XYZ file of C-alpha atoms in Angstrom:
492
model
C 0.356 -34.117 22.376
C 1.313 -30.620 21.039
C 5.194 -29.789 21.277
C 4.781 -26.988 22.774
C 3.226 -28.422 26.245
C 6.935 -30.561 26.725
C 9.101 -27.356 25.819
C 9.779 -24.622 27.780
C 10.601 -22.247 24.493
C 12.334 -18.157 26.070
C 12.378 -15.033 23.915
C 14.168 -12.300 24.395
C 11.786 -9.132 24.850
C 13.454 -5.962 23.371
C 10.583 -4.309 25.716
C 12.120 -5.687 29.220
C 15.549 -6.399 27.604
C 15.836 -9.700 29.308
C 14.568 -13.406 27.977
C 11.107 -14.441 29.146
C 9.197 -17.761 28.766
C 6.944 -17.561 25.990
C 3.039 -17.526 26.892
C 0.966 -16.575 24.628
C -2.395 -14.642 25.273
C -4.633 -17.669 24.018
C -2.948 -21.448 24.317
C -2.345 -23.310 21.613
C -1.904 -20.149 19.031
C 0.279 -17.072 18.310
C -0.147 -13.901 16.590
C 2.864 -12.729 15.140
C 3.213 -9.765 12.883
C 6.399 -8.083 11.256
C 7.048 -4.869 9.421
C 7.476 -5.639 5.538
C 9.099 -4.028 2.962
C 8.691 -0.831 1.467
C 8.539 -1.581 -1.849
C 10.475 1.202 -3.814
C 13.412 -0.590 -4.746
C 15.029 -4.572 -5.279
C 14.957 -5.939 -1.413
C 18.577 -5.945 -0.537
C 20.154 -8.976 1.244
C 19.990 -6.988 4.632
C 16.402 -6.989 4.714
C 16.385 -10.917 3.448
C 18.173 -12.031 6.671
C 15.658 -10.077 8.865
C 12.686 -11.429 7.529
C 14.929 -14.991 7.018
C 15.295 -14.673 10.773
C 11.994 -14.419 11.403
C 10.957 -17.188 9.062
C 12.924 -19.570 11.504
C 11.026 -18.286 14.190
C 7.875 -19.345 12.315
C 8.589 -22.562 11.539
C 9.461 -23.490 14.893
C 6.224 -21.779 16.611
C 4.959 -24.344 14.024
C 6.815 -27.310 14.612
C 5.603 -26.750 18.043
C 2.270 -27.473 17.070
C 1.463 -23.672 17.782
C -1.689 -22.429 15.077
C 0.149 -19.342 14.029
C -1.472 -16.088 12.798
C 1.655 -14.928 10.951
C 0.942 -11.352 8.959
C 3.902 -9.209 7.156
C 2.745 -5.917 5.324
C 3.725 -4.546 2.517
C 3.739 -0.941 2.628
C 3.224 0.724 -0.444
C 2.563 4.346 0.732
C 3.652 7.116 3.092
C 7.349 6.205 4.004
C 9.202 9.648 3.052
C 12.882 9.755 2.233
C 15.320 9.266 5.593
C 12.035 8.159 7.267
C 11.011 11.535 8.415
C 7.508 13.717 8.315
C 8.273 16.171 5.420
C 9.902 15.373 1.744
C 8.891 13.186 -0.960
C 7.543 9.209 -0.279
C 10.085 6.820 -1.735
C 7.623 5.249 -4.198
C 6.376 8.618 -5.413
C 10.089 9.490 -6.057
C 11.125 6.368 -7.983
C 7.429 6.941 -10.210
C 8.542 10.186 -10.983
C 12.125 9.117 -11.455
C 11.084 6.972 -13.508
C 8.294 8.521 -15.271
C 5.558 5.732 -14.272
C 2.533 5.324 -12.157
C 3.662 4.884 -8.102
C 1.466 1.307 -8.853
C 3.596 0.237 -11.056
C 6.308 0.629 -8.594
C 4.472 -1.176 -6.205
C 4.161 -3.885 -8.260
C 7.121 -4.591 -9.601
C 9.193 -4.503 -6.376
C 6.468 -6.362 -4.974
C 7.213 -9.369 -7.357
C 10.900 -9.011 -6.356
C 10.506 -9.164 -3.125
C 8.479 -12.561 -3.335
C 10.547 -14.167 -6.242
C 13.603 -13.324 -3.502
C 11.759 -14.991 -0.738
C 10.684 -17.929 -2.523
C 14.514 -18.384 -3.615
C 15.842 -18.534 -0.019
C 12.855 -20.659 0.785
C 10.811 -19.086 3.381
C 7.276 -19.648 3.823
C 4.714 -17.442 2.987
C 3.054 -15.408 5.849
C -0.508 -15.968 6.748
C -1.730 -12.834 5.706
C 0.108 -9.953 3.536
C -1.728 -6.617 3.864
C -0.787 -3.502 2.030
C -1.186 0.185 3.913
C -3.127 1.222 0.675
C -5.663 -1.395 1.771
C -6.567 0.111 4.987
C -6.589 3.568 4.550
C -10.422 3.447 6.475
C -9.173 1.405 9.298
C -5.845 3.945 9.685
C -8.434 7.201 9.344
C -10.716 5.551 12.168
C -7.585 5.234 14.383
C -6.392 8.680 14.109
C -9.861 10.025 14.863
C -10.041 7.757 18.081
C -6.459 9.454 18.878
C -7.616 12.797 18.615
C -11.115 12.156 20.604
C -8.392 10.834 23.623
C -6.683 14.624 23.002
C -3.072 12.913 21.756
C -3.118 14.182 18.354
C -4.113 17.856 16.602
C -4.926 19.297 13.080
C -2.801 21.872 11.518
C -2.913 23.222 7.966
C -4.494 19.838 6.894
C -2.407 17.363 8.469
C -3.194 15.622 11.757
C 0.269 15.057 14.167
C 0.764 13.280 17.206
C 1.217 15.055 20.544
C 4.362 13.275 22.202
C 4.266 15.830 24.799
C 1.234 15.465 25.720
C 1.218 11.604 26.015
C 4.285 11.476 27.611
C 1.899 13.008 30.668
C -0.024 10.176 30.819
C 2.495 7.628 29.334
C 6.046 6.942 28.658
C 7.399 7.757 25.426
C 10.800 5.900 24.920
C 9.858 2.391 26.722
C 11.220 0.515 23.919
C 14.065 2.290 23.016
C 14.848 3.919 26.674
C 15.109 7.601 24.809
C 14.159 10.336 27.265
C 11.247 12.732 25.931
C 13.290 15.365 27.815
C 16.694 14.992 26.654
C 15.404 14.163 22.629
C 13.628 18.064 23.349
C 16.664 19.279 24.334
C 18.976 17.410 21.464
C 16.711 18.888 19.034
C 17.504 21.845 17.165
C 14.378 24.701 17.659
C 12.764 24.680 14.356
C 11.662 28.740 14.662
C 8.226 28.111 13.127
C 8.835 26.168 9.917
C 7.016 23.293 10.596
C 3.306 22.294 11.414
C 4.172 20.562 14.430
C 4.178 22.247 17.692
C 7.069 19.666 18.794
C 10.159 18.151 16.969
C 9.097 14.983 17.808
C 5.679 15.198 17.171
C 5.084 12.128 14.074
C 2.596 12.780 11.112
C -0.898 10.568 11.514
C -2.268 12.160 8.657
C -0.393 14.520 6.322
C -2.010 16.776 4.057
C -0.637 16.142 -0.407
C 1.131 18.726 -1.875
C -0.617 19.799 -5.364
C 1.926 17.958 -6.794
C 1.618 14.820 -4.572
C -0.047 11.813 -6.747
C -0.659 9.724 -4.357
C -3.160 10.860 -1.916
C -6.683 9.429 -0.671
C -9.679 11.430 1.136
C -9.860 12.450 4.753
C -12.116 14.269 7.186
C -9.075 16.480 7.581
C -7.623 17.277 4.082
C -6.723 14.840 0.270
C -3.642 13.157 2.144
C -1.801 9.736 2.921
C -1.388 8.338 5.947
C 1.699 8.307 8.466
C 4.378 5.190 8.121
C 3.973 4.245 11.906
C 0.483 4.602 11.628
C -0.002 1.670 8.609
C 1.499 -0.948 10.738
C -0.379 -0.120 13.740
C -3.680 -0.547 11.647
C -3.025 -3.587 9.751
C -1.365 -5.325 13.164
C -4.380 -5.036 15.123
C -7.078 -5.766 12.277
C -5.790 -8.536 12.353
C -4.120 -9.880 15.237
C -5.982 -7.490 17.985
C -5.589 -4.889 20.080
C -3.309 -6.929 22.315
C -0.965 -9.895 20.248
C 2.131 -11.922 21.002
C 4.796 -11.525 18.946
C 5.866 -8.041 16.935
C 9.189 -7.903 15.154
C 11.408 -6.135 12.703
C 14.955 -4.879 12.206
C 16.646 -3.367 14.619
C 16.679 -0.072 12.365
C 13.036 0.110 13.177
C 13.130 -0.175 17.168
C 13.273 3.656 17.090
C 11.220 6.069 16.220
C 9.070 2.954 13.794
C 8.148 0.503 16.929
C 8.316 2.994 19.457
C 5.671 5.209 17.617
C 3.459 1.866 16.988
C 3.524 1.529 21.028
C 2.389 5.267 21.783
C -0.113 5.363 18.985
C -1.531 1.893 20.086
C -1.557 3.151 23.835
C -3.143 6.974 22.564
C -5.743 4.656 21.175
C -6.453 1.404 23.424
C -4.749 2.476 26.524
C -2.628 0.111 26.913
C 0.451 -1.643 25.471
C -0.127 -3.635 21.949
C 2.351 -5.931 21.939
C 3.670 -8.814 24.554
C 7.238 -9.420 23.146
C 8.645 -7.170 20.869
C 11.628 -8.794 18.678
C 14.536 -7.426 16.674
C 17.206 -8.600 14.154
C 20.463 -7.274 13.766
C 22.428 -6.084 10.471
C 23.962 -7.610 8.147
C 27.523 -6.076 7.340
C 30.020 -6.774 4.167
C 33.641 -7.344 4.710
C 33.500 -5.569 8.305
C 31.552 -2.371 7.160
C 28.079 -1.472 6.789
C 26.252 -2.249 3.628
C 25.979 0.580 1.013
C 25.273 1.128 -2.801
C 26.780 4.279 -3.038
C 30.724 2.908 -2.038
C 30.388 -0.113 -3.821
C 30.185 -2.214 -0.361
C 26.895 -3.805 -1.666
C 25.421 -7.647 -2.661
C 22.252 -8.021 -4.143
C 20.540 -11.657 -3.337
C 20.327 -12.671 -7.084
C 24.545 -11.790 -7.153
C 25.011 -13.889 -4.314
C 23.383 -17.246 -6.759
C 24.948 -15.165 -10.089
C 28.301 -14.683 -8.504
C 28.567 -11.729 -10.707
C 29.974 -8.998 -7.776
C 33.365 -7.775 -7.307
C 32.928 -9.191 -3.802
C 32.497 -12.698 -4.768
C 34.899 -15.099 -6.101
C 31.939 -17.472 -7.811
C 28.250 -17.879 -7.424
C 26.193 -19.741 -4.638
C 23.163 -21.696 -4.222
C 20.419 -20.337 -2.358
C 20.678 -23.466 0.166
C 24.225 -22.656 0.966
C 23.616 -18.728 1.120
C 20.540 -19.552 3.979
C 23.110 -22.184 5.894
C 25.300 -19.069 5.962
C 22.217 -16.855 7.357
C 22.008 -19.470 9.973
C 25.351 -19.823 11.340
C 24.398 -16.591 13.360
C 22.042 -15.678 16.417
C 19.470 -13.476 14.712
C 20.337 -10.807 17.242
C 23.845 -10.650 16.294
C 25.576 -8.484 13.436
C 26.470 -10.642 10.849
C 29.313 -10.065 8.523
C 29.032 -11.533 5.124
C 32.400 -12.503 3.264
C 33.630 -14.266 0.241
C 35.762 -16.519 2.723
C 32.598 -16.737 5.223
C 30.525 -17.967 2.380
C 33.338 -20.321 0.776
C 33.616 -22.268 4.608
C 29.457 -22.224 4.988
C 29.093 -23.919 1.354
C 31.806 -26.446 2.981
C 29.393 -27.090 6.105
C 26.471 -27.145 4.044
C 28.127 -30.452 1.368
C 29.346 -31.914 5.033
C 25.738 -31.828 6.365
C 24.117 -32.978 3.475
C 26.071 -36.128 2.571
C 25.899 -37.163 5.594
C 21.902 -37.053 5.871
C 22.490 -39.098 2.540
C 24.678 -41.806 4.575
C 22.606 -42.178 8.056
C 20.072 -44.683 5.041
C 23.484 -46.865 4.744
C 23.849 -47.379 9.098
C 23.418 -51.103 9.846
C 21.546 -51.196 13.116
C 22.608 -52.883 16.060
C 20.928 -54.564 18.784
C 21.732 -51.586 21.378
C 22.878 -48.475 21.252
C 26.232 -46.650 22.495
C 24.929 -43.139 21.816
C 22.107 -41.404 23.725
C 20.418 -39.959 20.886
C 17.847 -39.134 23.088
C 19.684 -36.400 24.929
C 20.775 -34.803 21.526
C 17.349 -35.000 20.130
C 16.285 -32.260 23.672
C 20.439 -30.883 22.836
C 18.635 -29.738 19.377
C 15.334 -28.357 21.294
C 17.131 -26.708 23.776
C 18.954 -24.401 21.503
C 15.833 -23.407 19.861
C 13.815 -23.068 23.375
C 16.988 -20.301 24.474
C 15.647 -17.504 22.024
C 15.890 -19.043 18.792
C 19.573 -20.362 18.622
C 20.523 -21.528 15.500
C 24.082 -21.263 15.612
C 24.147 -23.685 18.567
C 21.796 -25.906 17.099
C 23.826 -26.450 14.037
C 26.343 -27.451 16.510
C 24.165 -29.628 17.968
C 23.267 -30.834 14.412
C 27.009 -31.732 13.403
C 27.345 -33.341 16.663
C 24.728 -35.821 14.852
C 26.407 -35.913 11.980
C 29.141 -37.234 14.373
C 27.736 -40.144 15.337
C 26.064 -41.082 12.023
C 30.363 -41.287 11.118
C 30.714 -43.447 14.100
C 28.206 -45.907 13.382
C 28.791 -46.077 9.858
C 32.902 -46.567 10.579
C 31.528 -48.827 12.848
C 32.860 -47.226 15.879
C 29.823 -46.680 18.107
C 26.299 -48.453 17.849
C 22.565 -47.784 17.213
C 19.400 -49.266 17.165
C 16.856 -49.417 14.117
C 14.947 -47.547 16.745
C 17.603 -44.629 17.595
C 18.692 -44.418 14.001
C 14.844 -43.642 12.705
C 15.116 -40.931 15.805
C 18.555 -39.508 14.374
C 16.945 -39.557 10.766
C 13.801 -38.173 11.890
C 15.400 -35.003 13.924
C 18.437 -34.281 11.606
C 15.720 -33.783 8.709
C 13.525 -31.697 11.199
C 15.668 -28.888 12.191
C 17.483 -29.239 8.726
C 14.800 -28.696 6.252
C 11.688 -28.135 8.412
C 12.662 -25.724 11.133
C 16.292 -24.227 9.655
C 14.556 -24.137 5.993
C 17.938 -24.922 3.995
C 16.967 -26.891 0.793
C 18.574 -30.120 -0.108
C 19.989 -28.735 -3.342
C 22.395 -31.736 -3.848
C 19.692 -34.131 -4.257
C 17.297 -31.330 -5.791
C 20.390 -31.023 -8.334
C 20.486 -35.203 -8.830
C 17.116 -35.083 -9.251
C 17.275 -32.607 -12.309
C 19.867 -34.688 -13.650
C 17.478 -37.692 -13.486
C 14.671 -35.639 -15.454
C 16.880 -34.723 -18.034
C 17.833 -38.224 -18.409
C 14.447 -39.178 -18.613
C 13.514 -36.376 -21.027
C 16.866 -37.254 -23.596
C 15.075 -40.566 -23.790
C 11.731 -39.350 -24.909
C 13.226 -37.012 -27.012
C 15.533 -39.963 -28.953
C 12.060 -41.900 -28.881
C 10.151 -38.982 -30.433
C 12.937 -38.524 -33.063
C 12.296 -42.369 -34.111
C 9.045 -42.142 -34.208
C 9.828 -39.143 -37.068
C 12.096 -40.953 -38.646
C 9.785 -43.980 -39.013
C 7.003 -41.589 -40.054
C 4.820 -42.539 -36.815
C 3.453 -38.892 -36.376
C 0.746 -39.982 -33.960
C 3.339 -40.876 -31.642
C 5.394 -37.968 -32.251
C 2.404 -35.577 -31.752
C 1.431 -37.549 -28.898
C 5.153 -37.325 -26.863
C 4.856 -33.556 -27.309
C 1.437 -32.942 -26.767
C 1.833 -35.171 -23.084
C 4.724 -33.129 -21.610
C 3.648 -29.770 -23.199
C 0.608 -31.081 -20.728
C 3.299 -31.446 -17.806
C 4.862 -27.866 -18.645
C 7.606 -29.145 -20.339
C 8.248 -27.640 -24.141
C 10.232 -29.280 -27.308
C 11.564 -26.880 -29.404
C 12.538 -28.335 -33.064
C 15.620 -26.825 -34.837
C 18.587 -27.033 -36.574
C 20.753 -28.254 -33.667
C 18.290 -31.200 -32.866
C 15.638 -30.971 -30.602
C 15.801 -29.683 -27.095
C 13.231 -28.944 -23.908
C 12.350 -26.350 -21.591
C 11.111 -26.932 -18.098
């Protein structure tokens, strides 16, 4: 039987602004998509605990027993400066900054942003498109647009007609902006611009001669819009109607609001079911920023090399910390916040170590049962991790108890209490055993000191078969000798 039948799991919809039982459009699966990073720059620790967030969310939907369709983009063109229509795209910027191909941009911050990822643990998505690898299926959408009569041409560059859908639609559902009052906020641009209305987006905007990146189009050598790339790759692959969208709240409005209207210019109708959004991530009570200094990178967070920071911290500890938060909530990040979480973490994982050392009883005195659902429940109200590592260190309670021999358990209950404190531990929260992952190294290099005193025998005694043959075997297994003056020593 499939999880998800027995649990009853709510989200809260940023489109209704209230929590709603989950259904999704075909039983038994979920498509879930969420905006990626634009990769101009190292990902900053802000945009970790967004898509951190939403790696929680995926690994429950798969504990469930959901089949998840999980796709994050990377977008690797057309997001200008301060996220408006006109200026200079961030990766052309840092290229010519830089004085290197916008590709090579891509590329590197590309690797960052996976090496980061991989660090805190989270699971790959099922799919990871790039808006440079759908530039047909963006150019087919903006024609169907403009055949519906929500979207015109001028000087080369095709724009979306707000006013105009707003007619037939509502601009603002997600956000609850009025068309009306945005006209009326907005300053009257007196004929410098292409667009016949200040809120009018870019679908298609025509290069500059100086402009290197830029692709053919029935309308002019361009690049696409930033709203438009995520409408494309969301519905290539998860259709024109899917389950889940998220992103950070930064992106609610004008990003996911101009998703909606282009999808509805297009379709007709409404692309998304639930639409989900993660807060910010603050330092020391203010808002994140490079320019005052306020600013942690992920790899200072594990160097400890930030004015911020009185030492360094495993990855495990920093995504305990992540959790200790509702992913809706601002988070403030701290050297003391940090210095208590890395206390939590040590508490929660020797006592996973200790529930192998309970002696089992013939009853039980706890009703493990009803913390087992304790730990579902907080999961089922919108993805509640700060209540279920509550929940969690209320089993970590009574693994004391029985082991102090205060309360009892059965072989039975125990396996249970094993079996769901490693669940939403490793499995659903993600956080990495690094105590044991750190014994284990310790183990290795025990193991590999002993070949190594073996191999320097076998030298000694002139037995270079042997020698060769110790090298050769864990060069085999990745693992390198390097001879010198200091002895011999390994890399792994």
């Amino acid at each position: 039987m499939k999880l998800y039948t027995s649990q009853t799991l709510k989200i809260y919809n940023s489109l209704s602004g209230e929590k709603e039982i989950f259904k999704p459009i075909h039983e038994g699966r979920v498509g879930m998509y969420v905006c990626g990073p634009t990769v101009y720059s190292n990902v900053h620790l802000g945009n970790v605990r967004t898509f951190m967030s939403f790696d929680v969310i995926f690994r429950y939907l798969l504990h469930l027993g959901y089949k998840v369709r999980y796709v994050r983009n990377i977008t690797d063109v057309g997001h200008m400066v301060d996220d408006v229509d006109d200026g200079e795209d961030k990766i052309a910027k840092m290229a010519r900054l830089e004085k290197v191909e916008p590709m090579e941009i891509v590329q590197r911050y590309t690797v960052d942003f996976h090496e980061i990822l991989r660090e805190f643990n989270l699971l790959p998505p099922s799919i990871e498109p790039t808006a440079t690898g759908h530039l047909i299926e963006q150019i087919e959408i903006i024609k169907a647009i403009i055949d519906n009569g929500y979207a015109y041409l001028s000087n080369g560059s095709v724009y979306f007609d707000v006013v105009k859908f707003n007619k037939d639609y509502k601009y603002g559902i997600l956000s609850g902006r009025n068309l009306e009052d945005m006209i009326a906020n907005t300053r009257d641009l007196d004929g410098q611009s292409d667009k016949k209305n200040p809120q009018d987006f870019a679908l298609w905007k025509k290069a500059e001669p100086e402009h290197i990146m830029r692709w053919p189009s029935p309308w002019s050598d361009g690049f696409p819009g930033w709203h438009l790339e995520c409408t494309a790759m969301s519905t290539k692959y998860l259709g024109e109607t899917f389950d889940i969208h998220g992103g950070g709240m930064d992106l609610k409005f004008p990003h996911h609001e101009c998703e909606i209207a282009q999808s509805e210019a297009c379709t007709g109708h409404n692309p998304v079911n639930y639409w989900m959004h993660a807060n910010m991530l603050t330092l020391n009570g203010k808002k994140m920023s490079k320019s005052t200094g306020n600013n942690i990178l992920p790899q200072e967070i594990f160097s400890g090399d930030n004015p911020n920071l009185s030492k360094g911290f495993s990855s495990g500890v920093a995504r305990f910390f992540m959790m200790q938060a509702h992913y809706r909530s601002i988070l403030d990040f701290s050297d003391e916040a940090i210095l208590a979480a890395e206390k939590g973490y040590n508490r929660l994982m020797e006592s996973i170590e200790l529930i192998d050392k309970l002696k089992a009883s013939d009853s039980s005195s706890l009703n493990i049962a009803e913390w087992t659902q304790s730990c579902y429940d907080a999961m089922n109200d919108d993805f509640n991790t700060p209540i279920l590592i509550a929940q969690l260190f209320e089993g970590i309670r009574f693994v004391n108890l029985v082991h102090d021999e205060k309360e009892t358990l059965n072989a039975t209950d125990i396996e249970t209490l094993k079996t769901t404190l490693a669940t939403f531990v490793f499995d659903v929260l993600g956080i990495k055993d690094e105590k044991n992952t750190s014994a284990n190294s310790d183990k290795l290099d025990g193991v590999l000191n002993m070949l190594v005193g073996m191999r320097n025998q076998a030298r000694a005694d002139k037995n270079w078969p042997l020698s060769d043959q110790i090298r050769d075997n864990l060069a085999q297994l990745g693992i390198l000798l390097k001879d010198g003056k200091e002895g011999t020593t390994f890399n792994y």
